[in-house]
Backbone as a ProteinNet text record, in pm:
[ID]
protein_1_A
[PRIMARY]
XXXXXXXXXXXXXXXXXXXXXXXXXXXXXXXXXXXXXXXXXXXXXXXXXXXXXXXXXXXXXXXXXXXXXXXXXXXXXXXXXXXXXXXXXXXXXXXXXXXXXXXXXXXXXXXXXXXXXXXXXXXXXXXXXXXXXXXXXXXXXXXXXXXXXXXXXXXXXXXXXXXXXXXXXXXXXXXXXXXXXXXXXXXXXXXXXXXXXXXXXXXXXXXXXXXXXXXXXXXXXXXXXXXXXXXXXXXXXXXXXXX
[TERTIARY]
82	-1.9	77.2	201.2	272	335.9	385.7	445.4	339.1	222.1	125.2	98.1	89.5	72.9	177.6	300.4	418.2	411.8	374.3	368.7	248.8	144.3	31.2	86.4	147	203.9	290.1	366.6	460.8	378	281.3	189.5	126.8	76.7	-15.4	83.5	193.9	287.6	349.1	371.3	445.4	337.3	216.1	107.7	73.9	112.8	67.4	108.5	18.1	36.9	89.1	207.2	281	192.6	186.8	114.5	-16.6	-106.5	-231.6	-208.2	-129.3	-126.6	-85.7	7.2	55	-63.7	-137.5	-251.3	-347.9	-367.7	-454.1	-397.2	-268.3	-207	-213.3	-223.3	-218.4	-81.9	14.3	141.9	238.4	240.3	318.6	459.8	529.1	664.1	655.8	576.8	567.9	498	414.4	366.7	475.8	555.5	670.9	768.1	791.4	871.8	827.3	699.3	625.4	616.1	607.6	601.5	729.4	831.3	972	1008.6	963.9	998.9	913.8	773.1	709.8	743.6	797.8	855.1	993.4	1079.1	1193.3	1173.9	1064.1	1041.5	980.8	896.1	823.7	931.2	1040.4	1136.3	1207.7	1256.4	1335	1250.3	1120	1036.1	1033.2	1013.9	1008.9	1148.6	1251.3	1374.6	1391.6	1343.4	1355.2	1286.7	1161.4	1057.8	1118.4	1162.2	1210.3	1333.2	1421.8	1545.8	1521.1	1420.7	1363.9	1319.8	1239.1	1175	1298.1	1377.8	1493.6	1574.4	1589.1	1647.1	1583.7	1449.1	1367.9	1379.5	1389.3	1405.2	1540.4	1638.8	1788.6	1777.6	1701.7	1703.7	1632.2	1524.3	1460.9	1557.4	1628.8	1729.1	1848.9	1888.6	1995.9	1931.9	1814.5	1760.6	1733.6	1695.4	1677.4	1793.4	1912.1	2035.5	2079.7	2061.5	2096.3	2023.6	1894.7	1800.9	1843.4	1888.8	1936.5	2075.7	2156.5	2291.8	2287.4	2193.9	2163.5	2104.4	2004.3	1953.2	2062.2	2155.4	2253.2	2349.8	2382.4	2457.2	2418.6	2279.3	2215.2	2201.4	2182.1	2180	2302.8	2425	2566.6	2583	2524.1	2531	2467.4	2338.7	2258.9	2317.3	2385.5	2448.9	2569.6	2649.8	2765.9	2717	2628.3	2558.2	2513.4	2441.7	2400.3	2515.3	2589.9	2723.9	2789.6	2809.3	2865.5	2781.2	2646.1	2561.3	2582.6	2589.9	2599.9	2737.4	2842.2	2967.5	2968.6	2902.9	2899.5	2813	2702.7	2608.3	2689.6	2763.1	2835.4	2947.9	3006	3088.4	3023.5	2900.7	2836.4	2798.8	2810	2776.8	2644.6	2536.7	2402.2	2360	2413.1	2362.3	2406.9	2547.5	2586.5	2539.8	2516.8	2454.9	2311.8	2228.8	2114.8	2113	2223.9	2234.8	2274.3	2357.8	2404.6	2275.7	2205.8	2073.7	1985.9	1977.4	1886.4	1935	2070	2133.3	2089.8	2113.5	2076.8	1934	1840.8	1705.9	1675.1	1760.3	1742.5	1802.6	1912.6	1963.6	1877	1808.8	1698.5	1594.7	1557.2	1434.5	1460.3	1597.5	1642.5	1658.8	1701.4	1708.6	1572	1486.1	1337.5	1292.6	1317.5	1263.9	1330.4	1453.1	1529	1473.7	1447.4	1404.2	1266.1	1180.1	1043.7	1039.8	1139.7	1153.6	1197.4	1290.5	1336.9	1219.1	1148	1028.5	927.5	905.2	811.6	864.7	992.5	1034.1	1050.8	1035.3	1062.9	947.5	820.2	720.5	731	773.2	779.2	885.2	1002.3	1113.4	1064	992.9	950.1	858.1	769.1	666.3	738.3	835.6	900.4	987.6	1051.4	1132.4	1053.9	939.2	844	808.9	779.5	732.7	848.4	973.1	1086.8	1115.9	1094.7	1106.2	1002.6	884.8	771.7	812.4	857.8	884.2	999.6	1096.9	1213.3	1170.1	1101.7	1034.5	952.1	866.3	797.1	883	993.8	1092	1166	1202.8	1265.4	1166.1	1044.1	949.1	945.2	944	940.2	1041.5	1165.8	1282.1	1289.5	1226.1	1224	1115.4	1014	922.3	993	1064.3	1136.1	1226	1294.1	1380.7	1309.7	1211.8	1090.9	1061.3	1023.4	980	1105.4	1220.3	1321.9	1364	1358.6	1380.9	1265.7	1141.7	1032.6	1050.6	1083.9	1109.6	1211.6	1333.9	1434.8	1387.6	1322.6	1261.4	1180	1081	978.3	1047.5	1157.9	1229.2	1309.8	1377.4	1435.6	1339.4	1237.6	1130.3	1083.8	1060.1	1015.7	1119	1241.8	1352.9	1368.8	1347	1360.7	1251.1	1129.9	1020.9	1021.8	1092	1113.9	1205.9	1325	1433.3	1373.8	1277	1226.4	1148.1	1070.1	982.7	1051	1168.8	1262.7	1315.4	1360.7	1410.3	1316.2	1180.2	1079.5	1045.9	1042	1020.4	1122.5	1253.7	1375.9	1348.4	1323.5	1320.1	1206.5	1095.8	995.9	1024.7	1107.7	1150.5	1247	1328.7	1425.7	1450.3	1432.7	1458.9	1579	1663.2	1806.7	1816.8	1725.4	1731	1676.7	1635.4	1597.2	1714.7	1751.3	1853	1854.4	1743.9	1734.1	1751.6	1771	1793.6	1928.1	1952.7	2077.8	2179.4	2147.8	2244.3	2310.4	2223.6	2282.3	2351.2	2320.5	2397.4	2514.2	2522.5	2659.3	2733	2700.1	2780.6	2834.9	2761.2	2807.6	2912.8	2914.4	3004.3	3148.8	3129.7	3255	3312.5	3230.8	3300.2	3367.3	3314.2	3388	3518	3516.5	3632	3738.2	3703.1	3779.1	3842.1	3765.9	3826.7	3924	3890.9	3992.8	4126.3	4113.5	4251.3	4330.4	4258.7	4319.5	4390.1	4311.8	4351.2	4497	4484.2	4608.4	4726.1	4699.5	4806	4874.8	4804	4843.4	4925.5	4867.8	4940.6	5075	5077.7	5202.9	5308.9	5275.4	5369	5420.2	5344.9	5376.2	5447.6	5456.6	5502.5	5655.6	5688.9	5838.4	5941.1	5863.5	5942.9	5990.7	5895.5	5921.8	6033.9	6038.1	6141.1	6281.7	6287.7	6405.5	6451.2	6378.9	6414.8	6488	6440.1	6493.5	6648.5	6655.2	6789.3	6884.9	6852.9	6931.3	6973.5	6883.1	6918	7020	7011.7	7103.7	7244.7	7249.6	7385.9	7439.6	7371.5	7434.4	7492.4	7424.3	7481	7606.8	7622.2	7747	7847.8	7843.6	7947.4	8001	7900.9	7935.8	8042.2	7984.8	8073.3	8222.7	8236	8362.6	8452.1	8403.4	8473.2	8523.9	8439.3	8466.3	8578.9	8596	8692	8831.1	8817.3	8946	8990.4	8915.1	8965.6	9051.3	8979.5	9049	9185.7	9206.7	9323.5	9424.6	9400.7	9506.4	9488.3	9380.9	9373.1	9259	9240.1	9151.7	9025.9	8917.6	8793.1	8779	8739.1	8728.1	8602.5	8549.2	8416	8414.9	8531.8	8562.5	8670.3	8642.2	8748.6	8842.5
-123.3	-2.7	128.1	120.5	246.7	261	164.6	178	235.6	171.2	218	368.2	421.2	550.3	635.4	604	672.1	683	576.2	572.1	648.1	670.8	757.4	882.2	921.3	1054.5	1110.2	1017.3	1022	1069.8	986.1	1024.2	1149.5	1178.7	1303.7	1428.1	1422.2	1536.6	1563.3	1463	1470.1	1535.2	1523.6	1586.2	1724	1761	1887.1	2012.1	2107.8	2212	2325.9	2368.1	2455.6	2606.3	2647.5	2779.3	2796.3	2691.9	2685.3	2694.4	2624.2	2623.7	2769.9	2831.6	2962.9	3068.2	3051.9	3142.9	3150.6	3024.8	3027.3	3038.4	3071.2	3107.5	3237.8	3265.7	3399.4	3455.8	3372.9	3423	3309.3	3333.3	3238.3	3184.6	3299.9	3248.3	3153.1	3167.3	3082.7	2949.6	2944.1	2825.5	2749.3	2823.1	2747.8	2702.2	2765.3	2704.3	2566.7	2574.5	2448.9	2335.1	2376.6	2281.1	2217.4	2299.7	2248	2148.9	2180.1	2099.2	1962.3	1968.5	1854.7	1772.2	1829	1758.1	1680.8	1750	1702.7	1587.6	1590.9	1478.6	1365.1	1404.6	1283.2	1217	1300	1224.8	1133.4	1177.5	1092.3	947.6	979	853.8	769.4	819.3	749.1	689	748.9	701.4	559.7	575.8	468.6	329.6	366.8	274.5	203.6	285.4	215.1	153	200.7	126.2	-26.4	-24	-159.3	-246.6	-190.5	-258.9	-314.2	-235.7	-275.4	-384.3	-372	-488.3	-621.9	-590.7	-724.1	-795.5	-691.5	-749.9	-822.9	-763.7	-818.8	-954.3	-968.9	-1107.7	-1209.2	-1166.1	-1256.3	-1291.7	-1198.9	-1221.8	-1319.1	-1292.5	-1392.4	-1534.6	-1540.7	-1687	-1745.1	-1652.5	-1713.6	-1775.9	-1702.6	-1733	-1861.6	-1871.7	-1980.9	-2107.1	-2100.1	-2204	-2245	-2146	-2193.9	-2271.3	-2208.3	-2269.9	-2414.6	-2439.3	-2556.4	-2643.5	-2606.8	-2693.3	-2759.5	-2671	-2702.1	-2799.9	-2768.5	-2864.4	-3006.8	-3020	-3146.9	-3214.4	-3142.9	-3203.7	-3270.8	-3205.3	-3251.3	-3391.6	-3375.2	-3488.5	-3600.7	-3581.5	-3697.8	-3752.2	-3668.6	-3737	-3822.8	-3787.3	-3844.7	-3978	-3990.3	-4102.1	-4193.7	-4146.9	-4239.1	-4311.5	-4233.2	-4279.4	-4397.8	-4373.8	-4451.2	-4586.8	-4565.2	-4688	-4761.3	-4701.1	-4766.1	-4840.8	-4776.6	-4847.5	-4976.2	-4977.3	-5090.1	-5195.3	-5162.4	-5256.1	-5324.8	-5248.1	-5308.6	-5405.7	-5378.5	-5458.3	-5577.1	-5600.4	-5704.4	-5691	-5556.8	-5537.4	-5449.6	-5534	-5483.7	-5417.5	-5466.2	-5414.3	-5273.8	-5242.7	-5125.3	-5023.8	-5085.5	-4988	-4957.3	-5036.6	-4986.2	-4867.7	-4894.4	-4791.3	-4648.8	-4649.2	-4533.2	-4478.1	-4565.1	-4506.6	-4430.3	-4494.1	-4439	-4290.9	-4297	-4151.5	-4070.3	-4108.4	-4014.8	-3974.5	-4059.6	-4012.7	-3910.6	-3930.7	-3826.1	-3699.6	-3700.9	-3573.8	-3501.6	-3591.6	-3529.7	-3463.9	-3528.3	-3478.3	-3341.6	-3332.6	-3202.6	-3102.6	-3146.6	-3052.3	-2990.2	-3077.5	-3045	-2938	-2971.4	-2879.1	-2742.3	-2736.4	-2608.5	-2529.3	-2607.6	-2538.6	-2486.8	-2559.6	-2513.2	-2388.2	-2387.4	-2260.4	-2139.1	-2159.2	-2063.4	-2004.4	-2095.4	-2062.9	-1981	-2016.9	-1943.2	-1795.8	-1777	-1647.5	-1556.6	-1610.1	-1524.8	-1417.2	-1454	-1361.3	-1253.9	-1294.8	-1210.8	-1101.5	-1162.6	-1070.5	-953.7	-1009.7	-914.8	-809.6	-853.8	-758.9	-664.5	-711.1	-611.4	-523.1	-565.3	-479.7	-358.4	-392.9	-283.3	-201.5	-238.7	-174.6	-69.3	-131.9	-40.1	80.1	34.9	136.8	250.9	211.8	315.5	409	339.6	412.7	505.9	472	552.7	663.8	649	750.6	855.1	806.3	900.9	979.1	904.8	980.8	1096.8	1052.8	1171.4	1294.3	1259.2	1355.6	1457.3	1388.8	1452.9	1547.3	1493	1576.1	1687.6	1682.8	1782.3	1888.8	1851.5	1945.4	2011.8	1957.2	2012.9	2120.3	2084.1	2193.8	2314.7	2287.7	2401.9	2470.6	2418.6	2485.5	2576	2523	2592.3	2711.1	2695.4	2797.1	2901	2864.1	2961.2	3042	2978	3035.4	3148.5	3098.3	3204.9	3329.2	3300.4	3405.4	3497.9	3439.7	3524.5	3608.4	3544	3625.9	3742.5	3720.9	3817.5	3920.2	3904.3	3992.5	4069	4012.7	4087.4	4177.6	4151	4227.4	4360.2	4312.1	4425.5	4536.8	4472.1	4566.4	4654.1	4597.2	4663.4	4774.2	4740.3	4844.9	4963.6	4930.2	5034.7	5136	5059.1	5141.3	5242.3	5186.5	5284.8	5402.4	5371.6	5456.7	5579.7	5525.2	5615.1	5701.3	5652.3	5721.6	5825	5790.6	5866.5	5996.6	5984.8	6076	6171.4	6128.2	6211.7	6309.9	6247.6	6319.2	6432.1	6426.4	6535.2	6553.4	6675.5	6707.7	6755.6	6677	6724.1	6843.8	6863.4	6971.4	7113.9	7117.6	7233.2	7305.7	7436.3	7515.9	7554.3	7554.8	7581.9	7478.6	7348.1	7229.9	7227.6	7156.4	7132.9	7075.1	6994.4	6938.4	7054.4	7141.2	7243.7	7346.3	7373.4	7468.8	7404.2	7283.4	7214.9	7211.3	7187.8	7180.9	7324.7	7426.3	7550.7	7584.9	7538.9	7578.5	7519.4	7378.8	7318.1	7373.4	7425.7	7483.9	7608.8	7689.6	7813.1	7788	7684.2	7631.8	7595.8	7517.8	7471.8	7591.1	7697	7807.8	7893.7	7900.5	7966.8	7906.8	7759.3	7706.8	7715.9	7711.2	7727.4	7879.6	7970.9	8100.1	8124.2	8057.5	8082.6	8022	7902.4	7821.5	7912.2	7978.8	8035.9	8173.6	8227.3	8351.5	8324.5	8205	8153	8130.7	8075.5	8044.9	8175.9	8269.4	8392.4	8502.2	8470	8579.7	8614.6	8747.4	8770.8	8716.5	8698.9	8649.9	8501.6	8431.7	8287.3	8279	8389	8390.9	8405.7	8526.5	8556.6	8433.5	8372.9	8252.5	8156.2	8133.1	8028.2	8076.1	8208.8	8271.3	8240.3	8275.7	8279.5	8125.6	8041.9	7885.8	7851.7	7903.5	7878.1	7939	8060.6	8118.6	8020.4	7980.6	7891.1	7770.2	7710.5	7588.6	7607.6	7742.2	7764	7799.9	7856.2	7867	7741.3	7637.6	7528.5	7447.3	7455.8	7394	7462.6	7590.8	7655.8	7622.1	7598.7	7551.7	7418.4	7326.5	7186.9	7184.2	7263.9	7272.2	7322.7	7406.2	7460.5	7348.7	7281.3	7166	7066.7	7025.2	6920.2	6961.2	7112.8	7169.2	7184.1	7145.7	7159.6	7276.8	7370.4	7488	7450.4	7553.7	7521.8	7614	7559.3	7648.3	7744.5	7852.5	7975	8024.3	8058.1	8114.4	8260.4	8329.4	8478.1	8486	8593.4	8610.7	8723.5
2.4	-3.1	-4.5	62.3	78.9	-53.5	-124	-261.6	-359.9	-354.6	-441.2	-421.6	-299.3	-262	-320.7	-298.1	-356.2	-510.3	-564.9	-714.9	-766.7	-697.9	-733.1	-732.2	-624.1	-593.8	-717.3	-756	-872.5	-997.9	-1017	-1127.8	-1118.6	-1016	-985.4	-1003	-925.8	-926.4	-1073.8	-1148.1	-1270.8	-1351	-1344	-1435.9	-1397.6	-1271	-1225.6	-1310.6	-1316.1	-1398	-1315.5	-1320.7	-1232.1	-1234.1	-1373.7	-1393.5	-1337.3	-1356.3	-1292.2	-1144.3	-1088.1	-924.3	-878.8	-965.2	-915.5	-951.1	-1050.7	-1061.9	-943.7	-881.6	-784.4	-633.5	-638.1	-505.6	-455.7	-338.8	-278.2	-276.2	-250	-229.9	-322.2	-447.1	-531.7	-474.6	-434.8	-377.6	-262.1	-171.3	-44.7	-106.6	-195.7	-241.8	-320	-395.1	-466.7	-372.4	-276.6	-141.7	-116.2	-76.6	-19.2	-120.9	-246.3	-357.6	-364.6	-362.6	-380.2	-270.9	-131.3	-37.3	-56.5	-93.1	-130.9	-236	-338.8	-459.2	-411.4	-326.7	-290.7	-195.2	-111.9	-19.5	-104.5	-190.5	-267.9	-354.6	-419.5	-491.9	-412.8	-275.7	-206	-155	-137.8	-108.4	-244.7	-348.2	-468.8	-497.7	-478.9	-519	-428	-289.4	-202.3	-236.5	-294.2	-312.9	-463.5	-549.2	-677.3	-666.8	-573	-569.6	-499.6	-404.5	-356.9	-459.4	-547.7	-664.7	-752.3	-775.5	-864.5	-798.8	-673.1	-593.6	-599.1	-594	-599.5	-745	-845	-983.2	-1011.7	-949.6	-950.7	-888.6	-768.9	-699.8	-807.4	-863.6	-959.7	-1072.8	-1117.3	-1234.8	-1187.8	-1070.8	-1007	-1004.8	-941.9	-937.7	-1060.6	-1154.5	-1297.4	-1353.8	-1340.8	-1379.3	-1314	-1199.6	-1107.6	-1160.6	-1179.1	-1249.5	-1379.5	-1457.6	-1588.8	-1595.2	-1496.2	-1475.6	-1423.9	-1325.4	-1264.1	-1367.1	-1456.7	-1555.2	-1651.5	-1688.4	-1768.9	-1692.9	-1567.1	-1499.5	-1484.3	-1442.7	-1428.6	-1556.7	-1658.7	-1793.4	-1826.3	-1797.6	-1822.7	-1739.9	-1598.1	-1511.7	-1569.8	-1622.4	-1673.7	-1788.9	-1887.3	-1982.4	-1962.7	-1849.7	-1816	-1757.3	-1663.4	-1602.3	-1705.7	-1815.6	-1904	-1993.3	-2019.1	-2101.4	-2020.4	-1896.7	-1802.5	-1794.1	-1795.3	-1792.5	-1921.3	-2028.9	-2166.9	-2164.1	-2110.9	-2123.9	-2026.3	-1913.6	-1819.3	-1876	-1956.2	-2006.7	-2132.4	-2190	-2307.7	-2241.2	-2136.2	-2061.2	-2004.5	-2003.9	-1937.4	-1790.9	-1740.8	-1608.5	-1595.9	-1600	-1602.4	-1476.6	-1369.7	-1252.4	-1222.9	-1250.1	-1231.7	-1341.2	-1464.2	-1558.6	-1532.1	-1466.6	-1423.5	-1317.8	-1235.3	-1123	-1185.4	-1287.2	-1344.1	-1424.6	-1490.5	-1556.2	-1466.3	-1344.1	-1244.5	-1201.2	-1192.6	-1148.3	-1268.5	-1386.7	-1499.3	-1495.5	-1448.3	-1432.8	-1328.7	-1218.4	-1108.6	-1159.3	-1223.9	-1275.5	-1378.7	-1467.3	-1562.7	-1490.5	-1381.4	-1311.6	-1240.5	-1203.5	-1135.8	-1247.2	-1364.7	-1491.4	-1514.2	-1528.2	-1556.2	-1443.5	-1329.1	-1229.5	-1240.1	-1258.4	-1278.2	-1405.8	-1501.5	-1630.4	-1602	-1524.8	-1485.5	-1413	-1304	-1228	-1308	-1408.3	-1477.8	-1571.7	-1620.8	-1716	-1642.7	-1521	-1435.6	-1407.5	-1398.5	-1362.9	-1482.7	-1595.9	-1719.9	-1722.9	-1709	-1726.3	-1605.2	-1475.5	-1360.6	-1384.4	-1440.6	-1477.9	-1574.4	-1681	-1789	-1727.9	-1644.7	-1589.7	-1490.8	-1403.3	-1306.5	-1390.8	-1502.5	-1576.3	-1629.7	-1686.8	-1741.4	-1617	-1514.9	-1407.7	-1354.9	-1357.7	-1322.4	-1413.4	-1556.6	-1651	-1645.3	-1599.8	-1593.9	-1464.3	-1362.4	-1245.1	-1269	-1329.7	-1368.1	-1448.7	-1542.1	-1636.5	-1544.6	-1465.5	-1358.9	-1283.7	-1233.9	-1140.7	-1229.2	-1338.4	-1421.6	-1457.7	-1478.3	-1486.9	-1365.8	-1247	-1124.9	-1115	-1145.7	-1132.8	-1223.6	-1357.1	-1447.5	-1384	-1326.6	-1266.2	-1152	-1082.5	-961.3	-1012.5	-1117.4	-1182.8	-1238.9	-1280.8	-1335.2	-1218.7	-1107.1	-989.6	-924.6	-922.5	-877.8	-963.8	-1085.4	-1187.6	-1176	-1162.3	-1136	-1018.8	-909.5	-779.3	-789.9	-855.5	-872	-949.8	-1054.5	-1139.4	-1079.8	-992.2	-914	-811.1	-732.9	-641.4	-713.9	-830.8	-899.8	-934.4	-989.9	-1032.5	-923.6	-808.8	-685.5	-642.9	-639.7	-602.3	-681.1	-819.8	-916.5	-909.9	-881	-864.6	-725.9	-629.1	-495	-520.8	-593.8	-620.9	-699.1	-796.3	-883	-802.6	-716.5	-629.8	-534.2	-476	-403.7	-476.9	-599.4	-683.7	-722.3	-752.5	-793.6	-658.7	-539.2	-416.8	-398	-424.7	-412.2	-509.5	-634.7	-739.1	-690.5	-641.6	-602.2	-482.4	-392.2	-269.1	-289.3	-395.6	-442.3	-577.1	-641.9	-780.2	-801.3	-855	-890.8	-980.6	-1056.3	-1155.7	-1087.4	-975.4	-899.2	-843.5	-900.8	-857.5	-718.8	-645.1	-502.5	-410.6	-475.6	-381.4	-321.9	-214	-148.9	-245	-321.9	-430.7	-514.8	-568.1	-652.8	-567	-450.2	-369.8	-327.3	-295	-270.3	-382.5	-514.3	-625.4	-648.8	-632.1	-666.7	-563.9	-445.8	-344.1	-376	-431.5	-457.5	-583.4	-677	-791.2	-755.8	-678.3	-634.2	-556.4	-475.8	-415.9	-513.8	-606.5	-719.1	-780.9	-822.6	-883	-808.7	-677.2	-584.5	-585.4	-568.4	-572.4	-698.7	-815.9	-940.2	-950.2	-901.3	-899.2	-827	-692.8	-611.9	-664.5	-726.3	-799.1	-897.8	-1002.9	-1100	-1034.4	-939.9	-875.4	-822.7	-755.1	-694	-804.7	-906.6	-1008.3	-1090.8	-1102.2	-1159	-1061.8	-946.4	-858.4	-873.4	-863.9	-877	-770.3	-658.8	-527.8	-578	-621.5	-665	-767.2	-855.8	-961.7	-887.7	-811.9	-742.7	-665.6	-600.7	-503	-588.3	-703.4	-793.7	-841.2	-860.8	-899.8	-785	-660.9	-542.5	-523.4	-556.8	-529.6	-636.6	-770.1	-874.1	-831.8	-763.1	-725.6	-620.4	-531.8	-426.6	-480.4	-572	-651.1	-714.1	-787.4	-860	-772.5	-654.8	-564.7	-498.5	-484.5	-430.7	-544.9	-653	-770.8	-772.1	-753.3	-768.9	-648.8	-544.8	-418.9	-434.7	-498.5	-512.5	-616.5	-716.7	-814.8	-750.2	-674.7	-599.9	-507.8	-447.6	-356.6	-436.6	-557.8	-637.5	-700.3	-702.3	-770.1	-652.3	-543.1	-425.1	-340.2	-361	-290.5	-194.3	-106.1	0.1	-1.1	-11.3	-25.3	98.1	58.5	173.1	182.7	292.3	302.9	266.8	290.6	239.3	151.7	60.3	-39.7	6
[MASK]
+++++++++++++++++++++++++++++++++++++++++++++++++++++++++++++++++++++++++++++++++++++++++++++++++++++++++++++++++++++++++++++++++++++++++++++++++++++++++++++++++++++++++++++++++++++++++++++++++++++++++++++++++++++++++++++++++++++++++++++++++++

């Protein structure tokens, strides 16, 4: 009953129309979150049930192979016993020949039983294989639906955040008009421009002042005197502070 319930949920959820469910929801995002959780839990239950079903199928297949191998083995034993009986009968040992013929009959009986069991297992294996294929297909469809839900949820959240941001921008634009010359922004911009102009003027004034020019000449004279004293030292004289 538990498996049937899970498999029924697989079929129902795989056929669910996401858009129709969202249209009827008061809060699509919350509903999507709940649907993602439900789908995830259902997929986990389905995977467990399908794994068990596949395991049972593999056991049937193992038993089938064992029956086929046993039938082949017993057939070989029956043939060996029969040949041994023929050899003994040809040699005139009828008693031992009959004993080996009886062994051949026992082996043939077990071969027939193994063949019968293998034959009975064939339709069960075919039926279970078809069921497993259907369950895997249903599970894949559920996973596709889960991917659609996850993508829809991400899209919805992104759209919601975009709309919220646009609303905040609109409110901000309404609260302050950047083109209004009487606004605080315009006043602050004008103050900065005046300060920048004052700095440029002071810089130009400093570069063109006579004092700055004379200072550069004095610096040059000091450097020339240093060079002269260095030359005197190198020629063997002594540099003097006074002439």
